[in-house]
PDB file of C-alpha atoms in Angstrom:
ATOM      1  CA  MET A   1     106.828 116.061  91.802  1.00  0.00           C
ATOM      2  CA  ASP A   2     109.804 116.256  89.432  1.00  0.00           C
ATOM      3  CA  GLY A   3     107.632 117.710  86.665  1.00  0.00           C
ATOM      4  CA  VAL A   4     106.180 120.292  89.032  1.00  0.00           C
ATOM      5  CA  ALA A   5     109.676 121.200  90.207  1.00  0.00           C
ATOM      6  CA  VAL A   6     110.850 121.736  86.629  1.00  0.00           C
ATOM      7  CA  ALA A   7     107.779 123.884  85.898  1.00  0.00           C
ATOM      8  CA  ILE A   8     108.469 126.053  88.956  1.00  0.00           C
ATOM      9  CA  ALA A   9     112.136 126.413  88.010  1.00  0.00           C
ATOM     10  CA  VAL A  10     111.124 127.421  84.482  1.00  0.00           C
ATOM     11  CA  VAL A  11     108.820 130.121  85.853  1.00  0.00           C
ATOM     12  CA  PHE A  12     111.595 131.409  88.123  1.00  0.00           C
ATOM     13  CA  ALA A  13     114.021 131.463  85.177  1.00  0.00           C
ATOM     14  CA  LEU A  14     111.593 133.249  82.863  1.00  0.00           C
ATOM     15  CA  VAL A  15     110.982 135.936  85.476  1.00  0.00           C
ATOM     16  CA  GLY A  16     114.692 136.645  85.823  1.00  0.00           C
ATOM     17  CA  MET A  17     115.316 136.516  82.092  1.00  0.00           C
ATOM     18  CA  GLY A  18     112.363 138.785  81.380  1.00  0.00           C
ATOM     19  CA  VAL A  19     113.579 141.391  83.859  1.00  0.00           C
ATOM     20  CA  LEU A  20     117.057 141.512  82.362  1.00  0.00           C
ATOM     21  CA  ALA A  21     116.233 140.987  78.690  1.00  0.00           C
ATOM     22  CA  GLY A  22     113.146 143.152  78.279  1.00  0.00           C
ATOM     23  CA  ARG A  23     110.179 142.663  75.973  1.00  0.00           C
ATOM     24  CA  ARG A  24     112.054 143.604  72.797  1.00  0.00           C
ATOM     25  CA  MET A  25     114.800 141.026  73.296  1.00  0.00           C
ATOM     26  CA  VAL A  26     112.495 138.232  74.479  1.00  0.00           C
ATOM     27  CA  ALA A  27     110.886 138.248  71.032  1.00  0.00           C
ATOM     28  CA  ARG A  28     114.217 137.445  69.335  1.00  0.00           C
ATOM     29  CA  ALA A  29     114.808 133.841  68.333  1.00  0.00           C
ATOM     30  CA  VAL A  30     118.530 134.112  69.054  1.00  0.00           C
ATOM     31  CA  LEU A  31     117.761 134.675  72.738  1.00  0.00           C
ATOM     32  CA  TRP A  32     116.010 131.304  72.886  1.00  0.00           C
ATOM     33  CA  VAL A  33     119.005 129.715  71.206  1.00  0.00           C
ATOM     34  CA  CYS A  34     121.004 130.990  74.181  1.00  0.00           C
ATOM     35  CA  VAL A  35     118.423 129.509  76.556  1.00  0.00           C
ATOM     36  CA  ALA A  36     118.785 126.102  74.879  1.00  0.00           C
ATOM     37  CA  ALA A  37     122.574 126.410  74.918  1.00  0.00           C
ATOM     38  CA  GLY A  38     122.477 127.249  78.609  1.00  0.00           C
ATOM     39  CA  ALA A  39     120.329 124.198  79.324  1.00  0.00           C
ATOM     40  CA  ILE A  40     122.784 121.943  77.476  1.00  0.00           C
ATOM     41  CA  GLY A  41     125.585 123.686  79.309  1.00  0.00           C
ATOM     42  CA  GLY A  42     123.978 122.780  82.620  1.00  0.00           C
ATOM     43  CA  VAL A  43     124.385 119.078  81.880  1.00  0.00           C
ATOM     44  CA  ILE A  44     127.946 119.585  80.621  1.00  0.00           C
ATOM     45  CA  ALA A  45     128.947 121.678  83.632  1.00  0.00           C
ATOM     46  CA  ARG A  46     127.447 119.231  86.101  1.00  0.00           C
ATOM     47  CA  GLU A  47     129.321 116.279  84.630  1.00  0.00           C
ATOM     48  CA  GLY A  48     132.459 118.350  84.073  1.00  0.00           C
ATOM     49  CA  ALA A  49     132.533 119.473  87.699  1.00  0.00           C
ATOM     50  CA  HIS A  50     132.217 115.871  88.879  1.00  0.00           C
ATOM     51  CA  LEU A  51     135.036 114.712  86.611  1.00  0.00           C
ATOM     52  CA  ALA A  52     137.274 117.634  87.545  1.00  0.00           C
ATOM     53  CA  TRP A  53     136.716 117.001  91.249  1.00  0.00           C
ATOM     54  CA  GLU A  54     137.580 113.306  90.852  1.00  0.00           C
ATOM     55  CA  TRP A  55     140.833 114.399  89.232  1.00  0.00           C
ATOM     56  CA  VAL A  56     141.691 117.209  91.682  1.00  0.00           C
ATOM     57  CA  SER A  57     140.455 115.858  95.027  1.00  0.00           C
ATOM     58  CA  PRO A  58     143.088 113.088  95.471  1.00  0.00           C
ATOM     59  CA  VAL A  59     145.874 115.700  95.364  1.00  0.00           C
ATOM     60  CA  GLY A  60     147.018 116.043  98.947  1.00  0.00           C
ATOM     61  CA  ALA A  61     143.957 114.050 100.061  1.00  0.00           C
ATOM     62  CA  LEU A  62     141.923 117.199  99.489  1.00  0.00           C
ATOM     63  CA  TYR A  63     138.659 115.272  99.622  1.00  0.00           C
ATOM     64  CA  ARG A  64     139.313 114.464 103.310  1.00  0.00           C
ATOM     65  CA  SER A  65     140.331 117.957 104.405  1.00  0.00           C
ATOM     66  CA  VAL A  66     138.243 120.792 105.795  1.00  0.00           C
ATOM     67  CA  ALA A  67     138.908 122.650 102.542  1.00  0.00           C
ATOM     68  CA  ALA A  68     137.003 120.049 100.520  1.00  0.00           C
ATOM     69  CA  THR A  69     133.651 121.855 100.485  1.00  0.00           C
ATOM     70  CA  PRO A  70     135.050 125.317  99.614  1.00  0.00           C
ATOM     71  CA  ALA A  71     137.342 123.834  96.962  1.00  0.00           C
ATOM     72  CA  GLN A  72     134.541 121.828  95.354  1.00  0.00           C
ATOM     73  CA  THR A  73     132.258 124.862  95.387  1.00  0.00           C
ATOM     74  CA  MET A  74     134.927 127.059  93.809  1.00  0.00           C
ATOM     75  CA  LEU A  75     135.678 124.489  91.122  1.00  0.00           C
ATOM     76  CA  ALA A  76     132.019 123.948  90.237  1.00  0.00           C
ATOM     77  CA  ALA A  77     131.358 127.704  90.128  1.00  0.00           C
ATOM     78  CA  ALA A  78     134.291 128.311  87.780  1.00  0.00           C
ATOM     79  CA  ILE A  79     133.289 125.521  85.398  1.00  0.00           C
ATOM     80  CA  GLY A  80     129.637 126.530  85.483  1.00  0.00           C
ATOM     81  CA  GLU A  81     130.321 130.177  84.739  1.00  0.00           C
ATOM     82  CA  LEU A  82     132.692 129.319  81.890  1.00  0.00           C
ATOM     83  CA  VAL A  83     130.194 126.958  80.285  1.00  0.00           C
ATOM     84  CA  LYS A  84     127.241 129.323  80.720  1.00  0.00           C
ATOM     85  CA  ALA A  85     129.008 132.277  79.190  1.00  0.00           C
ATOM     86  CA  THR A  86     130.539 130.489  76.188  1.00  0.00           C
ATOM     87  CA  VAL A  87     127.651 130.827  73.712  1.00  0.00           C
ATOM     88  CA  PRO A  88     126.634 134.423  74.626  1.00  0.00           C
ATOM     89  CA  LEU A  89     130.246 135.593  74.388  1.00  0.00           C
ATOM     90  CA  ALA A  90     130.747 133.790  71.090  1.00  0.00           C
ATOM     91  CA  LEU A  91     127.541 135.339  69.797  1.00  0.00           C
ATOM     92  CA  VAL A  92     128.460 138.936  70.662  1.00  0.00           C
ATOM     93  CA  GLY A  93     131.894 138.302  69.165  1.00  0.00           C
ATOM     94  CA  VAL A  94     130.338 137.417  65.810  1.00  0.00           C
ATOM     95  CA  VAL A  95     127.150 139.487  65.712  1.00  0.00           C
ATOM     96  CA  PRO A  96     127.426 143.242  66.381  1.00  0.00           C
ATOM     97  CA  SER A  97     125.643 143.713  69.723  1.00  0.00           C
ATOM     98  CA  ASP A  98     125.204 146.465  72.276  1.00  0.00           C
ATOM     99  CA  GLY A  99     125.340 146.009  76.022  1.00  0.00           C
ATOM    100  CA  VAL A 100     121.588 145.453  76.324  1.00  0.00           C
ATOM    101  CA  ALA A 101     121.556 142.671  73.724  1.00  0.00           C
ATOM    102  CA  ALA A 102     124.621 141.021  75.257  1.00  0.00           C
ATOM    103  CA  MET A 103     123.029 141.149  78.693  1.00  0.00           C
ATOM    104  CA  ALA A 104     119.875 139.541  77.300  1.00  0.00           C
ATOM    105  CA  TYR A 105     121.844 136.717  75.672  1.00  0.00           C
ATOM    106  CA  GLY A 106     123.673 136.071  78.917  1.00  0.00           C
ATOM    107  CA  ALA A 107     120.444 136.140  80.899  1.00  0.00           C
ATOM    108  CA  GLY A 108     118.949 133.589  78.518  1.00  0.00           C
ATOM    109  CA  ALA A 109     121.893 131.231  78.849  1.00  0.00           C
ATOM    110  CA  GLY A 110     121.927 131.633  82.614  1.00  0.00           C
ATOM    111  CA  ALA A 111     118.206 130.938  82.833  1.00  0.00           C
ATOM    112  CA  GLY A 112     118.444 127.741  80.789  1.00  0.00           C
ATOM    113  CA  PHE A 113     121.434 126.621  82.833  1.00  0.00           C
ATOM    114  CA  ALA A 114     119.645 127.295  86.126  1.00  0.00           C
ATOM    115  CA  VAL A 115     116.589 125.225  85.204  1.00  0.00           C
ATOM    116  CA  VAL A 116     118.711 122.184  84.379  1.00  0.00           C
ATOM    117  CA  ILE A 117     120.945 122.529  87.440  1.00  0.00           C
ATOM    118  CA  THR A 118     117.903 122.926  89.707  1.00  0.00           C
ATOM    119  CA  HIS A 119     116.440 119.757  88.228  1.00  0.00           C
ATOM    120  CA  LEU A 120     119.685 117.758  88.421  1.00  0.00           C
ATOM    121  CA  GLU A 121     120.323 118.704  92.041  1.00  0.00           C
ATOM    122  CA  GLN A 122     116.819 117.527  93.009  1.00  0.00           C
ATOM    123  CA  GLY A 123     116.584 120.074  95.830  1.00  0.00           C
ATOM    124  CA  LEU A 124     113.385 121.680  94.654  1.00  0.00           C
ATOM    125  CA  ALA A 125     111.765 118.323  93.892  1.00  0.00           C
ATOM    126  CA  GLY A 126     112.797 117.115  97.342  1.00  0.00           C
ATOM    127  CA  ALA A 127     111.151 120.105  98.977  1.00  0.00           C
ATOM    128  CA  LEU A 128     107.929 119.420  97.095  1.00  0.00           C
ATOM    129  CA  ARG A 129     107.933 115.771  98.164  1.00  0.00           C
ATOM    130  CA  LEU A 130     107.648 116.932 101.777  1.00  0.00           C
ATOM    131  CA  VAL A 131     104.293 118.602 101.107  1.00  0.00           C
ATOM    132  CA  GLY A 132     101.722 117.120 103.460  1.00  0.00           C
ATOM    133  CA  SER A 133     104.255 115.563 105.815  1.00  0.00           C
ATOM    134  CA  PRO A 134     103.978 116.223 109.579  1.00  0.00           C
ATOM    135  CA  ILE A 135     107.247 118.161 109.634  1.00  0.00           C
ATOM    136  CA  THR A 136     106.106 120.835 107.162  1.00  0.00           C
ATOM    137  CA  THR A 137     103.513 123.568 107.093  1.00  0.00           C
ATOM    138  CA  PRO A 138     102.204 125.539 104.116  1.00  0.00           C
ATOM    139  CA  LEU A 139     104.475 128.439 105.144  1.00  0.00           C
ATOM    140  CA  THR A 140     107.639 126.331 105.361  1.00  0.00           C
ATOM    141  CA  THR A 141     106.797 124.735 102.026  1.00  0.00           C
ATOM    142  CA  VAL A 142     106.391 128.121 100.360  1.00  0.00           C
ATOM    143  CA  LEU A 143     109.651 129.341 101.897  1.00  0.00           C
ATOM    144  CA  ALA A 144     111.485 126.194 100.801  1.00  0.00           C
ATOM    145  CA  VAL A 145     110.194 126.442  97.236  1.00  0.00           C
ATOM    146  CA  THR A 146     110.739 130.186  96.813  1.00  0.00           C
ATOM    147  CA  GLY A 147     114.227 129.760  98.239  1.00  0.00           C
ATOM    148  CA  TYR A 148     115.168 128.241  94.880  1.00  0.00           C
ATOM    149  CA  LEU A 149     114.131 131.436  93.085  1.00  0.00           C
ATOM    150  CA  PHE A 150     117.278 133.209  94.205  1.00  0.00           C
ATOM    151  CA  PRO A 151     119.906 130.731  92.964  1.00  0.00           C
ATOM    152  CA  VAL A 152     118.070 130.762  89.624  1.00  0.00           C
ATOM    153  CA  LEU A 153     118.156 134.565  89.618  1.00  0.00           C
ATOM    154  CA  LEU A 154     121.848 134.556  90.495  1.00  0.00           C
ATOM    155  CA  HIS A 155     122.739 132.215  87.623  1.00  0.00           C
ATOM    156  CA  THR A 156     120.746 134.460  85.290  1.00  0.00           C
ATOM    157  CA  GLY A 157     122.327 137.627  86.618  1.00  0.00           C
ATOM    158  CA  THR A 158     125.973 136.553  86.692  1.00  0.00           C
ATOM    159  CA  THR A 159     125.935 135.315  83.108  1.00  0.00           C
ATOM    160  CA  ALA A 160     124.137 138.455  81.953  1.00  0.00           C
ATOM    161  CA  TYR A 161     126.856 140.511  83.649  1.00  0.00           C
ATOM    162  CA  VAL A 162     129.688 138.515  82.065  1.00  0.00           C
ATOM    163  CA  ALA A 163     128.115 138.651  78.589  1.00  0.00           C
ATOM    164  CA  ARG A 164     127.629 142.410  78.864  1.00  0.00           C
ATOM    165  CA  ALA A 165     131.306 142.762  79.758  1.00  0.00           C
ATOM    166  CA  GLY A 166     132.100 140.957  76.517  1.00  0.00           C
ATOM    167  CA  VAL A 167     130.838 144.079  74.743  1.00  0.00           C
ATOM    168  CA  ARG A 168     131.545 146.822  77.257  1.00  0.00           C
ATOM    169  CA  GLY A 169     134.984 145.648  78.379  1.00  0.00           C
ATOM    170  CA  GLY A 170     136.417 144.326  81.631  1.00  0.00           C
ATOM    171  CA  LEU A 171     135.586 140.705  80.857  1.00  0.00           C
ATOM    172  CA  GLY A 172     138.197 139.235  83.189  1.00  0.00           C
ATOM    173  CA  ALA A 173     137.069 141.296  86.173  1.00  0.00           C
ATOM    174  CA  ALA A 174     133.422 140.547  85.391  1.00  0.00           C
ATOM    175  CA  PHE A 175     134.093 136.820  85.314  1.00  0.00           C
ATOM    176  CA  LEU A 176     135.938 136.950  88.627  1.00  0.00           C
ATOM    177  CA  LEU A 177     133.084 138.867  90.248  1.00  0.00           C
ATOM    178  CA  ALA A 178     130.490 136.456  88.842  1.00  0.00           C
ATOM    179  CA  TRP A 179     132.538 133.506  90.083  1.00  0.00           C
ATOM    180  CA  ALA A 180     132.950 135.069  93.536  1.00  0.00           C
ATOM    181  CA  LEU A 181     129.196 135.672  93.814  1.00  0.00           C
ATOM    182  CA  GLN A 182     128.463 132.053  92.882  1.00  0.00           C
ATOM    183  CA  VAL A 183     131.008 130.775  95.395  1.00  0.00           C
ATOM    184  CA  ALA A 184     129.653 133.023  98.149  1.00  0.00           C
ATOM    185  CA  SER A 185     126.094 131.914  97.440  1.00  0.00           C
ATOM    186  CA  GLY A 186     127.064 128.235  97.303  1.00  0.00           C
ATOM    187  CA  LEU A 187     128.975 128.370 100.591  1.00  0.00           C
ATOM    188  CA  ALA A 188     126.282 130.457 102.278  1.00  0.00           C
ATOM    189  CA  ALA A 189     123.638 127.876 101.371  1.00  0.00           C
ATOM    190  CA  ARG A 190     125.575 125.335 103.465  1.00  0.00           C
ATOM    191  CA  LEU A 191     125.516 127.446 106.628  1.00  0.00           C
ATOM    192  CA  PRO A 192     123.487 125.991 109.522  1.00  0.00           C
ATOM    193  CA  LEU A 193     120.212 127.494 110.677  1.00  0.00           C
ATOM    194  CA  VAL A 194     120.516 130.286 113.228  1.00  0.00           C
ATOM    195  CA  GLY A 195     117.532 130.375 115.515  1.00  0.00           C
ATOM    196  CA  GLY A 196     115.611 128.398 112.926  1.00  0.00           C
ATOM    197  CA  ILE A 197     116.389 131.004 110.257  1.00  0.00           C
ATOM    198  CA  PRO A 198     118.327 129.999 107.104  1.00  0.00           C
ATOM    199  CA  VAL A 199     120.696 132.959 107.191  1.00  0.00           C
ATOM    200  CA  GLY A 200     122.809 131.453 104.419  1.00  0.00           C
ATOM    201  CA  ARG A 201     119.859 131.320 102.056  1.00  0.00           C
ATOM    202  CA  ALA A 202     119.029 134.895 103.025  1.00  0.00           C
ATOM    203  CA  LEU A 203     122.555 136.001 102.135  1.00  0.00           C
ATOM    204  CA  GLY A 204     122.357 134.244  98.771  1.00  0.00           C
ATOM    205  CA  ALA A 205     118.987 135.867  98.130  1.00  0.00           C
ATOM    206  CA  ALA A 206     120.413 139.304  98.935  1.00  0.00           C
ATOM    207  CA  LEU A 207     123.303 138.796  96.498  1.00  0.00           C
ATOM    208  CA  ALA A 208     120.949 137.644  93.726  1.00  0.00           C
ATOM    209  CA  VAL A 209     118.435 140.453  94.186  1.00  0.00           C
ATOM    210  CA  ALA A 210     121.173 143.094  94.402  1.00  0.00           C
ATOM    211  CA  LEU A 211     122.865 141.953  91.188  1.00  0.00           C
ATOM    212  CA  VAL A 212     119.644 141.591  89.201  1.00  0.00           C
ATOM    213  CA  THR A 213     118.385 144.966  90.438  1.00  0.00           C
ATOM    214  CA  VAL A 214     121.597 146.703  89.372  1.00  0.00           C
ATOM    215  CA  LEU A 215     121.518 145.070  85.935  1.00  0.00           C
ATOM    216  CA  TRP A 216     117.823 145.849  85.515  1.00  0.00           C
ATOM    217  CA  ARG A 217     118.508 149.527  86.215  1.00  0.00           C
ATOM    218  CA  VAL A 218     121.403 149.429  83.739  1.00  0.00           C
ATOM    219  CA  ARG A 219     119.067 148.053  81.082  1.00  0.00           C
ATOM    220  CA  LEU A 220     116.416 150.674  81.758  1.00  0.00           C
ATOM    221  CA  ARG A 221     118.957 153.499  81.510  1.00  0.00           C
ATOM    222  CA  ALA A 222     120.358 152.102  78.264  1.00  0.00           C
ATOM    223  CA  GLU A 223     116.892 151.782  76.733  1.00  0.00           C
ATOM    224  CA  ARG A 224     115.805 155.273  77.747  1.00  0.00           C
ATOM    225  CA  PRO A 225     115.452 157.533  74.699  1.00  0.00           C
ATOM    226  CA  ALA A 226     118.185 160.125  74.409  1.00  0.00           C
ATOM    227  CA  VAL A 227     117.055 163.659  75.164  1.00  0.00           C
ATOM    228  CA  ALA A 228     117.731 166.017  72.288  1.00  0.00           C
ATOM    229  CA  VAL A 229     119.674 169.153  73.164  1.00  0.00           C
ATOM    230  CA  ASP A 230     118.771 172.270  71.207  1.00  0.00           C
TER     231      ASP A 230
END
């Protein structure tokens, strides 16, 4: 099931990247360099977050306090967003790029990162292993699998937003917003079911769809031909 899980995550990532990058940018080799860099960054961020938590958590016995989960989520989100955005930001700093190109590079890096993180966390593969068990139905399986679409979209969207800010300005504020969205999504995913409904997953999905929709509309406006004024 691990191979199937990776294939599904790749499809999710390509959908998000395609929406934000557009057909013109998808054909550029440099975008796929960003995808590969994002995938490598996923491994680095995962290990870096573990090491950082091992260093930070003993301070004040943080690992035993009620703040452990929020603190770990905040730390992992900060490291992940920094690692994801490194190559796209370096690229737009060296190669003259407009906001659309920068957004595409960020989307590529975020997509590659999301595929690796989804695979390393084993959540999607675990959901697929339950197929056919007495506790699942086809509907719950579909819901469980598609639930991973939205974290993938959010990784793609936040890095696209940060990379675009590297060209358009406001990089610090963009990073803070991207980090806050990742933290909110990560904490929401841990919320208990309410009446059998995963409200936390629904909140994360809403954040991802809202961000990607806004960025998609930004791309469409930027790509629209200018109207000549006589």
